[in-house]
Coordinates of C-alpha atoms and ligand atoms in Angstrom, one line a residue:
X2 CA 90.4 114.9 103.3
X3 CA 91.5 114.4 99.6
X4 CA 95.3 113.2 99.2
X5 CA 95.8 116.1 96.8
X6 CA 94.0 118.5 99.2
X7 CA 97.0 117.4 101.6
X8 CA 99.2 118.7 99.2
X9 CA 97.9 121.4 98.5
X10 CA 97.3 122.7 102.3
X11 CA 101.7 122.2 102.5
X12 CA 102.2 124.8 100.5
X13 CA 105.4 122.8 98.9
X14 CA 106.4 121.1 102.2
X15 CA 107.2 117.6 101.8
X16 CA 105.1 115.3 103.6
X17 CA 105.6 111.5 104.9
X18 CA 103.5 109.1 104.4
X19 CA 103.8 105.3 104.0
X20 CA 102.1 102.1 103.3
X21 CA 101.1 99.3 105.6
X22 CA 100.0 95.6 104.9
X23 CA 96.4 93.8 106.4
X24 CA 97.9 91.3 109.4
X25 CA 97.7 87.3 108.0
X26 CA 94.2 86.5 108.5
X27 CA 93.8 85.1 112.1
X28 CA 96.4 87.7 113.7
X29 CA 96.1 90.2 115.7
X30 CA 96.0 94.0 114.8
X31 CA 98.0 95.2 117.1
X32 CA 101.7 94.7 115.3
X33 CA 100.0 97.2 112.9
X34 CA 98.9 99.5 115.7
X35 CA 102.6 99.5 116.8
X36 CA 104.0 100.3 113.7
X37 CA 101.8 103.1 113.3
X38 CA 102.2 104.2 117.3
X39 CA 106.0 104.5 116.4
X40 CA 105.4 106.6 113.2
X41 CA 102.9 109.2 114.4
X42 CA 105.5 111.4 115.2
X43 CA 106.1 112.5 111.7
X44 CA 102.4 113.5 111.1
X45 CA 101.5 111.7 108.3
X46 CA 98.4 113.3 107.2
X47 CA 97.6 109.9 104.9
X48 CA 98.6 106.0 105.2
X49 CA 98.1 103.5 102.5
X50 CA 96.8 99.7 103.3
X51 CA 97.6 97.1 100.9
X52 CA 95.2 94.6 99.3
X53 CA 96.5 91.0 98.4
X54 CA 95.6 89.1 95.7
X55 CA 94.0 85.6 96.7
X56 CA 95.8 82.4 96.6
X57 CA 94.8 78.7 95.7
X58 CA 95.3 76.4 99.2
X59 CA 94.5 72.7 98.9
X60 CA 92.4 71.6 101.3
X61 CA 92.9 67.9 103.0
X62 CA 89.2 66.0 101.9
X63 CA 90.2 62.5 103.3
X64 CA 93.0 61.8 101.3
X65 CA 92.0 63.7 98.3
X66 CA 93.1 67.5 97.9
X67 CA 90.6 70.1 97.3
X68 CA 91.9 73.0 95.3
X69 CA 90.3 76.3 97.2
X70 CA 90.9 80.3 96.5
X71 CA 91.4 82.5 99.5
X72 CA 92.6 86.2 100.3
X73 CA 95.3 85.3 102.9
X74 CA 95.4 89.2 104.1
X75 CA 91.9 90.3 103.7
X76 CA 90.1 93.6 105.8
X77 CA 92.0 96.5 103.9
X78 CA 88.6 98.6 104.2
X79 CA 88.1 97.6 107.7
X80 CA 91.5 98.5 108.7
X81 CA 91.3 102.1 106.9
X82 CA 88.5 102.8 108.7
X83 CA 90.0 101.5 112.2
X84 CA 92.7 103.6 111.4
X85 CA 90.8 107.0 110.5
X86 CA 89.0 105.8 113.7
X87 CA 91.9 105.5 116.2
X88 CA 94.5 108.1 114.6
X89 CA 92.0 111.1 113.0
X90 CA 94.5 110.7 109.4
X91 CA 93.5 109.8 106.5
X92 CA 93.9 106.1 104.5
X93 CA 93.9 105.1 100.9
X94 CA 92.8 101.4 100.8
X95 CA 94.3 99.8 97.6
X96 CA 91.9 98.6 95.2
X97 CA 92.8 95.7 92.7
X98 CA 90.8 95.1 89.2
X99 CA 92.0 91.2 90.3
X100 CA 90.0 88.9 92.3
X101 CA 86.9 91.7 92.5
X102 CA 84.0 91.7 90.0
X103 CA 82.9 95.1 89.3
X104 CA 79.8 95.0 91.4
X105 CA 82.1 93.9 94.3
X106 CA 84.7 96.7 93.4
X107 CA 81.0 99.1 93.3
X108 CA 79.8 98.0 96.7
X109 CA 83.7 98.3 98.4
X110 CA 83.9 102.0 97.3
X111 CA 80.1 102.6 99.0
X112 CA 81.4 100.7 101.9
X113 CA 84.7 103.8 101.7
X114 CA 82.6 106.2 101.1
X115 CA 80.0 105.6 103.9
X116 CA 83.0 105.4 106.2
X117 CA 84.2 108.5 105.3
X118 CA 87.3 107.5 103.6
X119 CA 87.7 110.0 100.4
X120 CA 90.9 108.4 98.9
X121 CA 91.6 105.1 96.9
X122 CA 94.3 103.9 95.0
X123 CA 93.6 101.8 91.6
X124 CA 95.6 99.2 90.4
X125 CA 95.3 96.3 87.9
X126 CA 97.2 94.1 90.7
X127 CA 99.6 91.4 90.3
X128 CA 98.9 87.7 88.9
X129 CA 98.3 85.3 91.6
X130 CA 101.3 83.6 93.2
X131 CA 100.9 80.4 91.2
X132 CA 100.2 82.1 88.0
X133 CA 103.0 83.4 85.4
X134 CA 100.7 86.5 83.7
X135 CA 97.8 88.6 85.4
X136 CA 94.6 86.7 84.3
X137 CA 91.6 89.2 84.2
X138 CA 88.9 88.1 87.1
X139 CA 85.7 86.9 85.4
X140 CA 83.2 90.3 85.4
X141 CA 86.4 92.8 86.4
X142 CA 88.6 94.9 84.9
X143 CA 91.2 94.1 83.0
X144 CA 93.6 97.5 83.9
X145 CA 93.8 99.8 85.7
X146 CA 92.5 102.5 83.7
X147 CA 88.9 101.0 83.8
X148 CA 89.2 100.9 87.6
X149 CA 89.7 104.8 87.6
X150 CA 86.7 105.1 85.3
X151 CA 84.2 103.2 87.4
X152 CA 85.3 105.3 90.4
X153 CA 85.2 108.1 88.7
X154 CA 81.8 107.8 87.0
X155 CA 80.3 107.4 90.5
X156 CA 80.8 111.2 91.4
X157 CA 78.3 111.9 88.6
X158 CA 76.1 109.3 90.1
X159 CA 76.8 106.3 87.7
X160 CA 76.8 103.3 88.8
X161 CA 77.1 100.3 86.7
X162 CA 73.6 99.3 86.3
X163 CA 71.9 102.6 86.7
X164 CA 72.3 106.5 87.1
X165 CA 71.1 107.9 90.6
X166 CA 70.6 111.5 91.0
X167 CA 71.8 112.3 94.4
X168 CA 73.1 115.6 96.7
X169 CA 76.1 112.8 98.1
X170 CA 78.2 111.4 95.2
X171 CA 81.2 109.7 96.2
X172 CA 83.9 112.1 95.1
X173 CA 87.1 109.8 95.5
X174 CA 90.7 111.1 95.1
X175 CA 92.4 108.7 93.1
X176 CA 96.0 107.0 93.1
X177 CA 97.4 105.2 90.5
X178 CA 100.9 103.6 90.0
X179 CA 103.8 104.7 88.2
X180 CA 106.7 102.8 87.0
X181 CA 110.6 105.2 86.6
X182 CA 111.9 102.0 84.9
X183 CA 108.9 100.7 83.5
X184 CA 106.1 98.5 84.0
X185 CA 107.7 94.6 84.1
X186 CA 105.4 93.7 81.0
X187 CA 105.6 97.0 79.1
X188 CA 107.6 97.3 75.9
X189 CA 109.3 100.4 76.4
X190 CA 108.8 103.1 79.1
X191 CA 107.3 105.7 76.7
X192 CA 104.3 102.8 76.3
X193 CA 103.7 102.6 79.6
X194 CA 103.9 106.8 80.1
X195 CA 101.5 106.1 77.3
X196 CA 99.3 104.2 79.8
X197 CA 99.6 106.0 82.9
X198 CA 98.5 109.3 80.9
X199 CA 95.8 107.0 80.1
X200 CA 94.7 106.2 83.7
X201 CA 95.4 110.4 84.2
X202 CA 93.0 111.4 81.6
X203 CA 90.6 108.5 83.2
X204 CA 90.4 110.6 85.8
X205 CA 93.4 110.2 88.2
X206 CA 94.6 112.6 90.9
X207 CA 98.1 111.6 91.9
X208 CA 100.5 109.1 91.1
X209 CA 102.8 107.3 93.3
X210 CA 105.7 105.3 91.9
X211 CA 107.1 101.8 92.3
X212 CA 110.0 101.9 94.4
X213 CA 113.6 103.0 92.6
X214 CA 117.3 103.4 94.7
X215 CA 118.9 105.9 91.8
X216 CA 116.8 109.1 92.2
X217 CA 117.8 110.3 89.1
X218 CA 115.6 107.7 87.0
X219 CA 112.6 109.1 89.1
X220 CA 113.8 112.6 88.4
X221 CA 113.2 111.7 84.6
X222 CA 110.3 110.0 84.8
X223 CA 108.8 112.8 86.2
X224 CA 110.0 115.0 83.3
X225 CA 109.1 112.7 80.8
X226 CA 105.5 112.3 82.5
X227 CA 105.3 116.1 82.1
X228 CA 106.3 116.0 78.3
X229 CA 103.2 113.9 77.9
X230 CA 101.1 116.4 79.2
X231 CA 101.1 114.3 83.3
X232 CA 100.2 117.1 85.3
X233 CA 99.2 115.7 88.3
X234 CA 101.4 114.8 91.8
X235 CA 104.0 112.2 90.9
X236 CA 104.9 110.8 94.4
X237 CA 107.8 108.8 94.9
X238 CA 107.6 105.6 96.6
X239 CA 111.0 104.3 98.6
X240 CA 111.8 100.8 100.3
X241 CA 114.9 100.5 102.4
X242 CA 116.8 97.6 101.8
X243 CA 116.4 95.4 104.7
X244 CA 118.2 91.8 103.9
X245 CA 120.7 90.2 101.5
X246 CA 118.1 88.4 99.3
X247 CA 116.7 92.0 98.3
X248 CA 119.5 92.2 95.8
X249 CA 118.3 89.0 93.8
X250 CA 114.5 89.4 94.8
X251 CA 113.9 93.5 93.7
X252 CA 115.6 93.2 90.6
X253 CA 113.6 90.0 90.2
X254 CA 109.9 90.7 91.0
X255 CA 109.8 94.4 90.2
X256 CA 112.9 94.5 87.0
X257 CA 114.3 97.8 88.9
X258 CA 117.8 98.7 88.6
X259 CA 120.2 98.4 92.2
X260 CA 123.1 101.0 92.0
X261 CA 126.6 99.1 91.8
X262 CA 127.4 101.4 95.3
X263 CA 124.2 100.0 96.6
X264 CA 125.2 96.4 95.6
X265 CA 128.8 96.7 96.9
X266 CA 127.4 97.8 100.5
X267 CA 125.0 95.4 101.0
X268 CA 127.6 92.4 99.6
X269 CA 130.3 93.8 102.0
X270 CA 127.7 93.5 104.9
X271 CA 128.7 90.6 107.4
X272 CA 125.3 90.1 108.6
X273 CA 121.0 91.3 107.4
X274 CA 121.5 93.8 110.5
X275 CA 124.3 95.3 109.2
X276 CA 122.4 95.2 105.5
X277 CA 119.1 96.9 107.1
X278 CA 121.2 99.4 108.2
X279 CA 123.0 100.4 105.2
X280 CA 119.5 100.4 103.8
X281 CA 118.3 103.6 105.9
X282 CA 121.7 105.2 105.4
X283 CA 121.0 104.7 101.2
X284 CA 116.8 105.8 102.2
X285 CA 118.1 108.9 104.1
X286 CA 120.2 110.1 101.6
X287 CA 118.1 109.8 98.3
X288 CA 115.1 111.1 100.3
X289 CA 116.9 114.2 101.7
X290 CA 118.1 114.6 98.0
X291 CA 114.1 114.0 96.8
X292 CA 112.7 116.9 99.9
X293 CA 115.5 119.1 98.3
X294 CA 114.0 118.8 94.7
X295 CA 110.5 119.7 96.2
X296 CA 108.6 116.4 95.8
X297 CA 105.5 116.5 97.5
X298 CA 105.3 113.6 99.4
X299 CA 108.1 110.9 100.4
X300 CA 105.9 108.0 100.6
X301 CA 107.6 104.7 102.2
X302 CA 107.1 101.1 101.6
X303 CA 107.3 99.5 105.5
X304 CA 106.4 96.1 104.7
X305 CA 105.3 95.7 107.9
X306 CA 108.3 96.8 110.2
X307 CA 108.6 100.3 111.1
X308 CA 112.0 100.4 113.0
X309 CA 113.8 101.7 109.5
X310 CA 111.4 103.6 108.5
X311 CA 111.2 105.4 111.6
X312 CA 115.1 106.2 111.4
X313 CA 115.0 107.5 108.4
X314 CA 112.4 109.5 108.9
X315 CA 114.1 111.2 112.1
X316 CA 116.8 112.1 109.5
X317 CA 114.5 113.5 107.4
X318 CA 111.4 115.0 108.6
Ligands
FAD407 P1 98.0 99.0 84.8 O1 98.1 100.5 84.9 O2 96.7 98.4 84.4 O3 99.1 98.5 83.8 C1 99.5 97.1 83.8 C2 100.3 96.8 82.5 O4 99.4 96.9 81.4 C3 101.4 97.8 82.2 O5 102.4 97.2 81.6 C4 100.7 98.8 81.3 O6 101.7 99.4 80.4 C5 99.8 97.9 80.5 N1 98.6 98.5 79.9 C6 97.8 99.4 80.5 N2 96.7 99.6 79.7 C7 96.9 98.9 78.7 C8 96.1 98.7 77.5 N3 95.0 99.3 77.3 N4 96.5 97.8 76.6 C9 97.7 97.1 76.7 N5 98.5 97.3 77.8 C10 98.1 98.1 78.8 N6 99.7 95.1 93.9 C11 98.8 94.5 94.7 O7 98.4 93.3 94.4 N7 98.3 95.1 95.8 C12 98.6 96.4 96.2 O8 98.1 96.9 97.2 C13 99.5 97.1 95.4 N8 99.9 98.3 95.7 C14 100.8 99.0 94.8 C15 101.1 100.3 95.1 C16 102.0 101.0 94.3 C17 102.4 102.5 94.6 C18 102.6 100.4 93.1 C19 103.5 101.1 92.2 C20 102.2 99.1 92.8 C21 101.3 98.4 93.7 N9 100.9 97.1 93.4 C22 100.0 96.4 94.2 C23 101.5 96.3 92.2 C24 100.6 96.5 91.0 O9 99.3 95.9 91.2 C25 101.3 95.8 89.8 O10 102.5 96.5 89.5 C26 100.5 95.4 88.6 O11 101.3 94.5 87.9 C27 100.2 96.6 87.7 O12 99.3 97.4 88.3 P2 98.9 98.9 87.6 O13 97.8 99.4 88.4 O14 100.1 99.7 87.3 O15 98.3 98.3 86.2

Protein backbone atom coordinates (compact mmCIF):
# COMPACT_ATOMS: atom_id res chain seq x y z
CA UNK A 1 0.00 0.00 0.00
CA UNK A 2 0.85 3.67 -0.95
CA UNK A 3 2.79 5.66 1.90
CA UNK A 4 0.16 8.41 1.63
CA UNK A 5 -2.61 5.76 1.61
CA UNK A 6 -1.05 4.99 5.24
CA UNK A 7 -1.76 8.27 6.11
CA UNK A 8 -4.58 8.59 5.10
CA UNK A 9 -6.20 5.25 6.68
CA UNK A 10 -4.74 7.08 10.45
CA UNK A 11 -7.12 9.42 10.34
CA UNK A 12 -4.39 12.09 11.96
CA UNK A 13 -2.72 9.47 14.13
CA UNK A 14 0.95 9.70 14.05
CA UNK A 15 2.60 6.81 12.73
CA UNK A 16 6.42 5.41 13.20
CA UNK A 17 8.32 4.51 10.83
CA UNK A 18 12.14 4.50 10.24
CA UNK A 19 14.95 3.78 7.95
CA UNK A 20 17.37 0.93 7.70
CA UNK A 21 20.79 0.57 5.84
CA UNK A 22 21.75 -2.74 3.19
CA UNK A 23 24.31 -4.97 5.58
CA UNK A 24 28.25 -4.42 4.12
CA UNK A 25 28.32 -6.68 1.18
CA UNK A 26 29.48 -10.15 2.43
CA UNK A 27 27.42 -9.88 5.86
CA UNK A 28 24.78 -11.45 6.98
CA UNK A 29 21.14 -10.20 7.05
CA UNK A 30 20.24 -11.06 10.07
CA UNK A 31 21.57 -7.80 12.30
CA UNK A 32 18.89 -6.19 10.10
CA UNK A 33 16.32 -8.82 10.85
CA UNK A 34 17.05 -8.07 14.57
CA UNK A 35 16.69 -4.61 14.38
CA UNK A 36 13.48 -4.86 12.78
CA UNK A 37 12.37 -8.04 15.24
CA UNK A 38 12.84 -5.39 18.14
CA UNK A 39 10.80 -2.55 16.37
CA UNK A 40 7.67 -4.50 15.21
CA UNK A 41 6.05 -3.63 18.25
CA UNK A 42 5.29 -0.16 17.19
CA UNK A 43 3.54 -1.30 13.85
CA UNK A 44 5.22 0.54 11.42
CA UNK A 45 3.11 0.17 8.52
CA UNK A 46 6.31 1.30 6.14
CA UNK A 47 10.28 0.99 6.51
CA UNK A 48 12.80 2.82 4.35
CA UNK A 49 16.14 0.97 3.02
CA UNK A 50 18.98 3.05 2.11
CA UNK A 51 21.00 2.92 -1.19
CA UNK A 52 24.81 3.88 -1.13
CA UNK A 53 26.60 5.50 -3.47
CA UNK A 54 29.58 3.41 -4.98
CA UNK A 55 33.15 3.96 -4.00
CA UNK A 56 36.59 3.67 -5.88
CA UNK A 57 38.76 0.55 -4.11
CA UNK A 58 42.28 -0.04 -5.52
CA UNK A 59 42.81 -3.28 -6.35
CA UNK A 60 46.46 -4.95 -5.65
CA UNK A 61 47.59 -6.08 -9.71
CA UNK A 62 51.15 -7.33 -8.69
CA UNK A 63 52.52 -4.30 -7.38
CA UNK A 64 50.57 -1.92 -9.40
CA UNK A 65 47.07 -0.52 -8.02
CA UNK A 66 44.00 -0.80 -10.10
CA UNK A 67 41.52 1.88 -9.45
CA UNK A 68 37.88 -0.02 -9.35
CA UNK A 69 34.20 1.41 -8.59
CA UNK A 70 32.05 -0.67 -6.26
CA UNK A 71 28.63 -0.25 -4.30
CA UNK A 72 29.95 -1.38 -0.86
CA UNK A 73 26.12 -1.85 0.45
CA UNK A 74 24.35 -2.99 -2.55
CA UNK A 75 20.68 -5.21 -2.48
CA UNK A 76 18.27 -2.32 -1.34
CA UNK A 77 15.47 -3.84 -3.74
CA UNK A 78 16.25 -7.27 -2.64
CA UNK A 79 16.05 -6.46 0.92
CA UNK A 80 12.51 -4.46 0.45
CA UNK A 81 11.19 -7.29 -0.96
CA UNK A 82 12.63 -9.76 1.84
CA UNK A 83 11.19 -7.48 4.15
CA UNK A 84 7.48 -7.10 2.65
CA UNK A 85 8.13 -10.99 2.49
CA UNK A 86 8.97 -11.76 6.10
CA UNK A 87 7.00 -8.76 7.97
CA UNK A 88 3.68 -8.19 5.56
CA UNK A 89 4.66 -3.92 5.81
CA UNK A 90 5.51 -2.00 3.38
CA UNK A 91 9.27 -0.58 2.21
CA UNK A 92 10.39 2.37 0.25
CA UNK A 93 13.73 1.43 -1.40
CA UNK A 94 15.73 4.70 -1.95
CA UNK A 95 16.57 5.53 -5.35
CA UNK A 96 19.71 7.72 -6.31
CA UNK A 97 20.02 9.73 -9.83
CA UNK A 98 23.98 8.79 -8.86
CA UNK A 99 25.70 5.80 -10.03
CA UNK A 100 22.38 4.52 -12.06
CA UNK A 101 21.89 5.36 -15.82
CA UNK A 102 18.34 5.89 -16.50
CA UNK A 103 17.71 2.52 -18.13
CA UNK A 104 19.08 0.99 -14.95
CA UNK A 105 16.98 3.41 -12.73
CA UNK A 106 13.87 2.06 -15.51
CA UNK A 107 14.57 -1.67 -15.09
CA UNK A 108 15.03 -1.22 -10.85
CA UNK A 109 11.49 0.31 -10.63
CA UNK A 110 10.03 -2.80 -12.90
CA UNK A 111 12.00 -5.06 -10.67
CA UNK A 112 9.72 -2.80 -7.46
CA UNK A 113 6.94 -3.03 -9.18
CA UNK A 114 6.88 -6.72 -10.06
CA UNK A 115 7.62 -7.32 -6.42
CA UNK A 116 4.85 -5.60 -5.33
CA UNK A 117 6.52 -2.73 -3.74
CA UNK A 118 4.27 0.56 -4.50
CA UNK A 119 6.59 3.14 -2.77
CA UNK A 120 10.03 4.76 -3.73
CA UNK A 121 11.88 7.55 -2.50
CA UNK A 122 13.90 9.82 -5.18
CA UNK A 123 16.88 11.53 -4.52
CA UNK A 124 19.79 13.13 -6.46
CA UNK A 125 22.18 11.32 -3.84
CA UNK A 126 25.40 12.40 -2.41
CA UNK A 127 28.91 12.79 -4.23
CA UNK A 128 31.03 9.86 -3.87
CA UNK A 129 33.23 9.66 -0.74
CA UNK A 130 36.33 10.81 -2.63
CA UNK A 131 34.66 13.47 -4.52
CA UNK A 132 34.11 17.23 -3.21
CA UNK A 133 30.71 18.04 -5.46
CA UNK A 134 27.94 15.49 -6.81
CA UNK A 135 29.13 14.64 -10.40
CA UNK A 136 26.09 13.62 -12.56
CA UNK A 137 26.48 9.68 -13.59
CA UNK A 138 27.05 9.51 -17.38
CA UNK A 139 23.18 8.73 -18.95
CA UNK A 140 21.41 9.74 -15.30
CA UNK A 141 19.83 12.38 -13.91
CA UNK A 142 21.25 15.18 -12.74
CA UNK A 143 18.39 15.95 -9.63
CA UNK A 144 16.16 14.86 -8.21
CA UNK A 145 13.31 16.33 -9.91
CA UNK A 146 13.99 14.33 -13.21
CA UNK A 147 14.00 11.18 -11.01
CA UNK A 148 10.27 11.87 -9.99
CA UNK A 149 9.48 12.50 -13.64
CA UNK A 150 10.75 9.29 -15.06
CA UNK A 151 8.85 7.49 -12.31
CA UNK A 152 6.16 9.27 -12.77
CA UNK A 153 5.80 9.09 -16.52
CA UNK A 154 5.71 5.24 -16.15
CA UNK A 155 2.03 5.26 -14.64
CA UNK A 156 0.94 6.62 -18.08
CA UNK A 157 2.99 3.90 -19.59
CA UNK A 158 6.13 5.90 -20.74
CA UNK A 159 9.06 4.50 -20.66
CA UNK A 160 12.16 6.09 -21.94
CA UNK A 161 12.35 4.67 -25.28
CA UNK A 162 8.75 3.90 -25.94
CA UNK A 163 5.02 4.26 -24.83
CA UNK A 164 3.27 0.86 -23.92
CA UNK A 165 -0.38 0.74 -23.53
CA UNK A 166 -1.07 -1.46 -20.74
CA UNK A 167 -4.01 -2.40 -17.88
CA UNK A 168 -0.73 -2.59 -15.09
CA UNK A 169 1.16 0.75 -14.93
CA UNK A 170 3.46 1.04 -12.22
CA UNK A 171 1.71 3.67 -10.02
CA UNK A 172 4.53 4.45 -7.49
CA UNK A 173 4.10 6.74 -4.46
CA UNK A 174 6.85 8.93 -4.33
CA UNK A 175 9.24 10.43 -1.46
CA UNK A 176 11.44 13.13 -1.88
CA UNK A 177 13.73 15.00 0.62
CA UNK A 178 13.35 18.13 2.32
CA UNK A 179 15.86 20.23 3.88
CA UNK A 180 14.38 22.79 7.41
CA UNK A 181 17.77 24.48 7.16
CA UNK A 182 18.51 24.09 3.70
CA UNK A 183 20.01 21.98 1.24
CA UNK A 184 24.15 22.11 1.99
CA UNK A 185 24.69 23.57 -1.67
CA UNK A 186 21.66 25.77 -1.86
CA UNK A 187 21.89 29.56 -1.75
CA UNK A 188 19.18 30.32 0.47
CA UNK A 189 16.38 28.20 1.85
CA UNK A 190 13.53 29.87 -0.22
CA UNK A 191 15.75 28.40 -3.44
CA UNK A 192 15.74 25.28 -2.32
CA UNK A 193 11.69 25.46 -1.24
CA UNK A 194 11.89 26.66 -4.79
CA UNK A 195 13.21 23.14 -5.71
CA UNK A 196 11.42 20.91 -3.65
CA UNK A 197 7.99 22.53 -5.03
CA UNK A 198 9.72 21.66 -8.08
CA UNK A 199 10.12 17.86 -7.38
CA UNK A 200 6.20 18.36 -5.89
CA UNK A 201 4.77 19.62 -9.10
CA UNK A 202 7.08 16.67 -10.76
CA UNK A 203 4.85 14.56 -9.33
CA UNK A 204 5.81 13.88 -5.69
CA UNK A 205 3.61 12.44 -2.95
CA UNK A 206 5.29 13.07 0.41
CA UNK A 207 8.21 14.62 1.63
CA UNK A 208 10.44 13.55 4.38
CA UNK A 209 13.02 15.91 5.89
CA UNK A 210 16.72 15.74 6.70
CA UNK A 211 17.14 15.24 10.25
CA UNK A 212 16.87 18.67 12.62
CA UNK A 213 17.13 18.69 16.85
CA UNK A 214 15.22 22.32 17.22
CA UNK A 215 11.59 21.45 16.14
CA UNK A 216 10.83 24.77 15.66
CA UNK A 217 12.97 25.17 12.32
CA UNK A 218 10.81 22.10 11.03
CA UNK A 219 7.69 23.72 12.25
CA UNK A 220 8.66 26.70 9.73
CA UNK A 221 9.67 24.87 7.11
CA UNK A 222 6.54 23.35 6.99
CA UNK A 223 4.82 26.71 6.86
CA UNK A 224 6.93 28.09 4.49
CA UNK A 225 6.56 24.89 2.21
CA UNK A 226 2.73 25.70 2.44
CA UNK A 227 3.20 29.40 1.40
CA UNK A 228 4.67 28.04 -1.73
CA UNK A 229 1.67 26.25 -2.55
CA UNK A 230 3.62 22.41 -0.83
CA UNK A 231 0.55 20.58 -0.16
CA UNK A 232 1.66 17.30 0.23
CA UNK A 233 2.79 15.21 3.69
CA UNK A 234 5.98 16.81 5.04
CA UNK A 235 7.34 14.06 7.31
CA UNK A 236 9.93 14.72 9.71
CA UNK A 237 12.91 12.77 9.86
CA UNK A 238 14.86 12.44 13.56
CA UNK A 239 18.32 10.84 14.48
CA UNK A 240 19.18 10.42 18.16
CA UNK A 241 22.43 11.48 18.99
CA UNK A 242 24.45 8.45 19.70
CA UNK A 243 28.37 9.55 20.26
CA UNK A 244 30.56 12.58 21.02
CA UNK A 245 31.84 13.04 17.39
CA UNK A 246 28.07 13.73 16.23
CA UNK A 247 28.54 17.29 17.47
CA UNK A 248 31.53 17.91 14.90
CA UNK A 249 30.23 15.36 12.28
CA UNK A 250 26.19 16.60 11.82
CA UNK A 251 26.99 20.04 11.77
CA UNK A 252 29.67 18.99 9.37
CA UNK A 253 28.18 16.64 6.61
CA UNK A 254 24.57 17.84 6.81
CA UNK A 255 25.30 22.00 7.84
CA UNK A 256 22.27 21.52 10.49
CA UNK A 257 22.16 23.58 13.56
CA UNK A 258 22.76 21.60 17.28
CA UNK A 259 20.81 23.48 20.12
CA UNK A 260 23.42 25.08 22.66
CA UNK A 261 21.21 22.75 25.46
CA UNK A 262 21.91 19.84 23.20
CA UNK A 263 25.61 20.71 22.94
CA UNK A 264 26.05 21.36 26.68
CA UNK A 265 24.57 17.73 27.42
CA UNK A 266 26.33 15.82 25.25
CA UNK A 267 29.85 17.85 26.26
CA UNK A 268 29.03 17.18 29.99
CA UNK A 269 28.67 13.40 29.15
CA UNK A 270 31.54 11.33 30.79
CA UNK A 271 31.33 8.64 28.39
CA UNK A 272 29.30 7.73 24.36
CA UNK A 273 26.86 5.62 26.66
CA UNK A 274 25.96 8.31 28.73
CA UNK A 275 25.81 10.67 25.24
CA UNK A 276 23.43 7.88 23.47
CA UNK A 277 21.33 8.27 26.18
CA UNK A 278 20.89 11.89 26.43
CA UNK A 279 20.26 11.45 22.73
CA UNK A 280 16.78 9.44 23.32
CA UNK A 281 15.90 11.78 26.19
CA UNK A 282 16.48 14.96 23.48
CA UNK A 283 14.47 12.28 20.49
CA UNK A 284 11.57 11.64 23.05
CA UNK A 285 10.96 15.05 23.87
CA UNK A 286 10.98 16.82 20.39
CA UNK A 287 8.97 13.86 19.02
CA UNK A 288 6.28 13.90 21.77
CA UNK A 289 6.24 17.72 20.99
CA UNK A 290 6.07 16.87 16.91
CA UNK A 291 2.87 13.85 17.72
CA UNK A 292 1.30 16.87 19.70
CA UNK A 293 1.44 19.25 16.54
CA UNK A 294 -0.19 16.39 14.40
CA UNK A 295 2.57 15.41 12.04
CA UNK A 296 1.86 12.48 10.31
CA UNK A 297 4.50 10.36 10.62
CA UNK A 298 7.73 10.42 13.04
CA UNK A 299 10.11 8.73 10.78
CA UNK A 300 13.55 7.78 12.48
CA UNK A 301 17.02 7.55 11.16
CA UNK A 302 18.48 4.03 13.03
CA UNK A 303 21.61 3.77 11.32
CA UNK A 304 21.63 0.45 11.85
CA UNK A 305 21.17 0.06 15.78
CA UNK A 306 17.73 -0.12 17.06
CA UNK A 307 18.30 -0.08 20.90
CA UNK A 308 17.48 3.98 20.89
CA UNK A 309 15.17 3.92 18.65
CA UNK A 310 13.28 1.40 20.32
CA UNK A 311 13.30 3.52 23.75
CA UNK A 312 12.13 6.22 22.35
CA UNK A 313 9.60 4.89 20.71
CA UNK A 314 8.24 3.12 24.01
CA UNK A 315 7.97 6.78 25.22
CA UNK A 316 6.19 7.74 22.40
CA UNK A 317 4.06 5.37 20.56
P1 LIG B 1 17.83 17.49 -5.25
O1 LIG B 1 16.41 17.68 -4.90
O2 LIG B 1 18.16 17.15 -6.66
O3 LIG B 1 18.61 18.80 -4.81
C1 LIG B 1 20.03 18.82 -4.75
C2 LIG B 1 20.53 20.25 -4.74
O4 LIG B 1 20.33 20.83 -6.05
C3 LIG B 1 19.78 21.18 -3.79
O5 LIG B 1 20.70 22.11 -3.30
C4 LIG B 1 18.73 21.86 -4.66
O6 LIG B 1 18.37 23.12 -4.14
C5 LIG B 1 19.49 21.98 -5.98
N1 LIG B 1 18.67 21.95 -7.18
C6 LIG B 1 17.60 21.16 -7.43
N2 LIG B 1 17.16 21.38 -8.70
C7 LIG B 1 17.99 22.29 -9.25
C8 LIG B 1 18.07 22.91 -10.53
N3 LIG B 1 17.20 22.64 -11.50
N4 LIG B 1 19.08 23.80 -10.75
C9 LIG B 1 19.98 24.10 -9.77
N5 LIG B 1 19.93 23.55 -8.53
C10 LIG B 1 18.95 22.66 -8.29
N6 LIG B 1 21.60 9.84 0.06
C11 LIG B 1 22.02 8.65 -0.40
O7 LIG B 1 23.07 8.58 -1.03
N7 LIG B 1 21.27 7.51 -0.16
C12 LIG B 1 20.09 7.54 0.50
O8 LIG B 1 19.45 6.50 0.67
C13 LIG B 1 19.62 8.78 1.01
N8 LIG B 1 18.45 8.90 1.68
C14 LIG B 1 18.02 10.12 2.10
C15 LIG B 1 16.79 10.24 2.77
C16 LIG B 1 16.32 11.47 3.21
C17 LIG B 1 14.99 11.57 3.90
C18 LIG B 1 17.12 12.63 3.01
C19 LIG B 1 16.64 13.97 3.51
C20 LIG B 1 18.33 12.53 2.34
C21 LIG B 1 18.79 11.29 1.89
N9 LIG B 1 20.01 11.17 1.20
C22 LIG B 1 20.43 9.94 0.75
C23 LIG B 1 20.86 12.34 0.98
C24 LIG B 1 20.58 13.04 -0.36
O9 LIG B 1 20.86 12.17 -1.43
C25 LIG B 1 21.47 14.27 -0.40
O10 LIG B 1 21.06 15.21 0.55
C26 LIG B 1 21.70 14.91 -1.76
O11 LIG B 1 22.81 15.78 -1.65
C27 LIG B 1 20.52 15.71 -2.30
O12 LIG B 1 19.50 14.90 -2.65
P2 LIG B 1 18.07 15.51 -3.10
O13 LIG B 1 17.27 14.37 -3.55
O14 LIG B 1 17.53 16.39 -2.06
O15 LIG B 1 18.53 16.37 -4.37
Amino acid sequence: MKVTEHIKQAKGKTLFSFELIPPIKGKSIQELYDNIDSLMEFKPPFIDVTTSREEYVYIDKGGLLEKKVTRMRPGTVGICSSIQHKYHVDTVPHLLCGGFTKEETEYVLVDCHYLGIDNVMALRGDSIKEERYFTPTEGGHCYAKELVEQIRNLSHGQYLHETITSDDYPDFCIGVAGYPEKHLEAPSLQTDLKRLKEKVDAGADYVVTQMFFDNQKYFEFVEAAKNLGINVPIIPGIKPVAVKRHLQLLPQVFRIDIPQDLIDAVENCKNNKEVRQIGVEWAIQQSKELKAAGVPVLHYYSMGKSDNIKAIAKEVF
